[in-house]
Amino acid sequence: AAVLRAVARNFAAASAEFELREALFKEMAVAQTYKNSIGPWIQTGIIALIASYALARGVSWFVKSMKDWEVEQEMREMSQMGQDALFLVSTPVDATPLEEHRLGDRRVGSRGGRRSRSPWLARTAGALLDR
């Protein structure tokens, strides 16, 4: 019976001490969480910036190397064609006619000139694919 009285007397003090210790541990855990939560966010942000920069540089390097390779291939093909290579590979925009053909008052090929004779379906598909 004396032991039960001692336990009952000390229960309130022990309970208050336990609750105080528990509250301190919770505050320390929250403080530790805030300390740990900001660092990984900054680290992740820095890693994301570095990775995106590396990816952008890699893609631009790849595109540049593909363009250089394409120019090199065109030069190789032109050297195989001989002297007429520039004329053979020039596009209609690059090639200028020696004589200007006129149809009535308007030049052929200029805006508002002669209407195209290709079917409407081919013109529509061409316009869609040119975009």
PDB file of C-alpha atoms in Angstrom:
ATOM      1  CA  ALA A   1       0.000   0.000   0.000  1.00  0.00           C
ATOM      2  CA  ALA A   2       2.887   2.366   0.694  1.00  0.00           C
ATOM      3  CA  VAL A   3       4.246   1.732  -2.761  1.00  0.00           C
ATOM      4  CA  LEU A   4       0.902   2.605  -4.333  1.00  0.00           C
ATOM      5  CA  ARG A   5       0.772   5.875  -2.385  1.00  0.00           C
ATOM      6  CA  ALA A   6       4.319   6.753  -3.508  1.00  0.00           C
ATOM      7  CA  VAL A   7       3.410   6.007  -7.138  1.00  0.00           C
ATOM      8  CA  ALA A   8       0.258   8.132  -6.914  1.00  0.00           C
ATOM      9  CA  ARG A   9       2.195  11.019  -5.364  1.00  0.00           C
ATOM     10  CA  ASN A  10       4.972  10.938  -7.943  1.00  0.00           C
ATOM     11  CA  PHE A  11       2.736  10.234 -10.934  1.00  0.00           C
ATOM     12  CA  ALA A  12       1.834  13.871 -11.564  1.00  0.00           C
ATOM     13  CA  ALA A  13       5.476  15.020 -11.360  1.00  0.00           C
ATOM     14  CA  ALA A  14       6.687  12.164 -13.555  1.00  0.00           C
ATOM     15  CA  SER A  15       3.884  12.761 -16.050  1.00  0.00           C
ATOM     16  CA  ALA A  16       4.661  16.509 -16.254  1.00  0.00           C
ATOM     17  CA  GLU A  17       8.384  15.755 -16.709  1.00  0.00           C
ATOM     18  CA  PHE A  18       7.589  13.229 -19.459  1.00  0.00           C
ATOM     19  CA  GLU A  19       5.308  15.709 -21.269  1.00  0.00           C
ATOM     20  CA  LEU A  20       7.998  18.407 -21.019  1.00  0.00           C
ATOM     21  CA  ARG A  21      10.601  16.036 -22.451  1.00  0.00           C
ATOM     22  CA  GLU A  22       8.185  15.011 -25.222  1.00  0.00           C
ATOM     23  CA  ALA A  23       7.472  18.663 -26.106  1.00  0.00           C
ATOM     24  CA  LEU A  24      11.205  19.436 -26.244  1.00  0.00           C
ATOM     25  CA  PHE A  25      11.816  16.459 -28.538  1.00  0.00           C
ATOM     26  CA  LYS A  26       8.983  17.598 -30.831  1.00  0.00           C
ATOM     27  CA  GLU A  27      10.394  21.135 -31.052  1.00  0.00           C
ATOM     28  CA  MET A  28      13.868  19.771 -31.775  1.00  0.00           C
ATOM     29  CA  ALA A  29      12.424  17.513 -34.468  1.00  0.00           C
ATOM     30  CA  VAL A  30      10.590  20.458 -36.085  1.00  0.00           C
ATOM     31  CA  ALA A  31      13.734  22.586 -35.954  1.00  0.00           C
ATOM     32  CA  GLN A  32      15.772  19.734 -37.436  1.00  0.00           C
ATOM     33  CA  THR A  33      13.155  19.250 -40.160  1.00  0.00           C
ATOM     34  CA  TYR A  34      13.319  22.928 -41.156  1.00  0.00           C
ATOM     35  CA  LYS A  35      17.094  22.776 -41.163  1.00  0.00           C
ATOM     36  CA  ASN A  36      17.060  19.648 -43.308  1.00  0.00           C
ATOM     37  CA  SER A  37      14.256  20.781 -45.579  1.00  0.00           C
ATOM     38  CA  ILE A  38      15.857  23.945 -47.004  1.00  0.00           C
ATOM     39  CA  GLY A  39      19.202  22.363 -47.905  1.00  0.00           C
ATOM     40  CA  PRO A  40      17.858  19.610 -50.154  1.00  0.00           C
ATOM     41  CA  TRP A  41      15.625  22.112 -51.988  1.00  0.00           C
ATOM     42  CA  ILE A  42      18.581  24.367 -52.744  1.00  0.00           C
ATOM     43  CA  GLN A  43      20.700  21.387 -53.735  1.00  0.00           C
ATOM     44  CA  THR A  44      17.948  20.038 -56.010  1.00  0.00           C
ATOM     45  CA  GLY A  45      17.509  23.467 -57.614  1.00  0.00           C
ATOM     46  CA  ILE A  46      21.212  23.776 -58.336  1.00  0.00           C
ATOM     47  CA  ILE A  47      21.327  20.271 -59.805  1.00  0.00           C
ATOM     48  CA  ALA A  48      18.276  21.042 -61.980  1.00  0.00           C
ATOM     49  CA  LEU A  49      19.903  24.263 -63.268  1.00  0.00           C
ATOM     50  CA  ILE A  50      23.159  22.476 -64.083  1.00  0.00           C
ATOM     51  CA  ALA A  51      21.321  19.605 -65.794  1.00  0.00           C
ATOM     52  CA  SER A  52      19.160  21.945 -67.887  1.00  0.00           C
ATOM     53  CA  TYR A  53      22.202  23.996 -68.926  1.00  0.00           C
ATOM     54  CA  ALA A  54      24.075  20.821 -69.903  1.00  0.00           C
ATOM     55  CA  LEU A  55      21.063  19.553 -71.829  1.00  0.00           C
ATOM     56  CA  ALA A  56      20.632  22.845 -73.709  1.00  0.00           C
ATOM     57  CA  ARG A  57      24.334  22.968 -74.584  1.00  0.00           C
ATOM     58  CA  GLY A  58      24.280  19.335 -75.675  1.00  0.00           C
ATOM     59  CA  VAL A  59      21.287  19.839 -77.949  1.00  0.00           C
ATOM     60  CA  SER A  60      22.760  22.996 -79.494  1.00  0.00           C
ATOM     61  CA  TRP A  61      26.085  21.198 -80.029  1.00  0.00           C
ATOM     62  CA  PHE A  62      24.256  18.277 -81.652  1.00  0.00           C
ATOM     63  CA  VAL A  63      22.260  20.555 -83.979  1.00  0.00           C
ATOM     64  CA  LYS A  64      25.416  22.450 -84.962  1.00  0.00           C
ATOM     65  CA  SER A  65      27.297  19.221 -85.684  1.00  0.00           C
ATOM     66  CA  MET A  66      24.402  17.938 -87.791  1.00  0.00           C
ATOM     67  CA  LYS A  67      24.364  21.183 -89.815  1.00  0.00           C
ATOM     68  CA  ASP A  68      28.140  20.988 -90.305  1.00  0.00           C
ATOM     69  CA  TRP A  69      27.831  17.357 -91.385  1.00  0.00           C
ATOM     70  CA  GLU A  70      25.069  18.286 -93.848  1.00  0.00           C
ATOM     71  CA  VAL A  71      27.179  21.076 -95.374  1.00  0.00           C
ATOM     72  CA  GLU A  72      30.124  18.695 -95.613  1.00  0.00           C
ATOM     73  CA  GLN A  73      27.971  16.100 -97.379  1.00  0.00           C
ATOM     74  CA  GLU A  74      26.657  18.727 -99.811  1.00  0.00           C
ATOM     75  CA  MET A  75      30.202  19.863-100.587  1.00  0.00           C
ATOM     76  CA  ARG A  76      31.258  16.252-101.153  1.00  0.00           C
ATOM     77  CA  GLU A  77      28.298  15.676-103.503  1.00  0.00           C
ATOM     78  CA  MET A  78      29.005  18.929-105.347  1.00  0.00           C
ATOM     79  CA  SER A  79      32.650  17.983-105.824  1.00  0.00           C
ATOM     80  CA  GLN A  80      31.527  14.674-107.341  1.00  0.00           C
ATOM     81  CA  MET A  81      29.185  16.474-109.782  1.00  0.00           C
ATOM     82  CA  GLY A  82      31.874  18.667-111.266  1.00  0.00           C
ATOM     83  CA  GLN A  83      31.635  22.173-112.716  1.00  0.00           C
ATOM     84  CA  ASP A  84      27.836  22.268-113.123  1.00  0.00           C
ATOM     85  CA  ALA A  85      27.240  21.378-109.474  1.00  0.00           C
ATOM     86  CA  LEU A  86      26.174  24.857-108.386  1.00  0.00           C
ATOM     87  CA  PHE A  87      23.605  25.038-111.165  1.00  0.00           C
ATOM     88  CA  LEU A  88      22.331  21.496-110.524  1.00  0.00           C
ATOM     89  CA  VAL A  89      21.819  21.904-106.776  1.00  0.00           C
ATOM     90  CA  SER A  90      20.486  25.456-106.826  1.00  0.00           C
ATOM     91  CA  THR A  91      16.868  25.868-105.840  1.00  0.00           C
ATOM     92  CA  PRO A  92      14.347  27.745-107.984  1.00  0.00           C
ATOM     93  CA  VAL A  93      14.664  30.681-105.586  1.00  0.00           C
ATOM     94  CA  ASP A  94      18.442  30.825-106.124  1.00  0.00           C
ATOM     95  CA  ALA A  95      18.239  30.324-109.886  1.00  0.00           C
ATOM     96  CA  THR A  96      17.300  33.454-111.785  1.00  0.00           C
ATOM     97  CA  PRO A  97      16.009  33.231-115.345  1.00  0.00           C
ATOM     98  CA  LEU A  98      18.059  34.841-118.056  1.00  0.00           C
ATOM     99  CA  GLU A  99      14.970  36.375-119.665  1.00  0.00           C
ATOM    100  CA  GLU A 100      11.932  37.768-117.927  1.00  0.00           C
ATOM    101  CA  HIS A 101       8.796  36.279-119.424  1.00  0.00           C
ATOM    102  CA  ARG A 102       5.760  38.499-119.405  1.00  0.00           C
ATOM    103  CA  LEU A 103       2.162  37.452-119.562  1.00  0.00           C
ATOM    104  CA  GLY A 104       0.015  40.421-120.449  1.00  0.00           C
ATOM    105  CA  ASP A 105       0.817  43.156-117.959  1.00  0.00           C
ATOM    106  CA  ARG A 106       1.940  40.884-115.117  1.00  0.00           C
ATOM    107  CA  ARG A 107       5.110  38.896-114.697  1.00  0.00           C
ATOM    108  CA  VAL A 108       4.866  35.135-114.369  1.00  0.00           C
ATOM    109  CA  GLY A 109       5.463  33.988-110.829  1.00  0.00           C
ATOM    110  CA  SER A 110       4.929  37.348-109.183  1.00  0.00           C
ATOM    111  CA  ARG A 111       2.129  37.881-106.694  1.00  0.00           C
ATOM    112  CA  GLY A 112      -1.192  38.405-108.389  1.00  0.00           C
ATOM    113  CA  GLY A 113       0.135  36.896-111.604  1.00  0.00           C
ATOM    114  CA  ARG A 114      -1.002  33.800-113.439  1.00  0.00           C
ATOM    115  CA  ARG A 115      -2.933  31.355-111.280  1.00  0.00           C
ATOM    116  CA  SER A 116      -1.373  27.981-110.574  1.00  0.00           C
ATOM    117  CA  ARG A 117      -2.655  25.139-112.706  1.00  0.00           C
ATOM    118  CA  SER A 118      -2.124  22.457-110.060  1.00  0.00           C
ATOM    119  CA  PRO A 119      -5.251  20.847-108.585  1.00  0.00           C
ATOM    120  CA  TRP A 120      -6.747  22.500-105.494  1.00  0.00           C
ATOM    121  CA  LEU A 121      -6.078  19.414-103.387  1.00  0.00           C
ATOM    122  CA  ALA A 122      -2.359  19.483-104.227  1.00  0.00           C
ATOM    123  CA  ARG A 123      -2.177  23.240-103.528  1.00  0.00           C
ATOM    124  CA  THR A 124      -3.913  22.802-100.160  1.00  0.00           C
ATOM    125  CA  ALA A 125      -1.683  19.877 -99.149  1.00  0.00           C
ATOM    126  CA  GLY A 126       1.387  21.815-100.229  1.00  0.00           C
ATOM    127  CA  ALA A 127       0.332  24.860 -98.228  1.00  0.00           C
ATOM    128  CA  LEU A 128      -0.262  22.734 -95.124  1.00  0.00           C
ATOM    129  CA  LEU A 129       3.061  20.914 -95.458  1.00  0.00           C
ATOM    130  CA  ASP A 130       5.007  24.145 -96.029  1.00  0.00           C
ATOM    131  CA  ARG A 131       4.117  25.408 -92.558  1.00  0.00           C
TER     132      ARG A 131
END
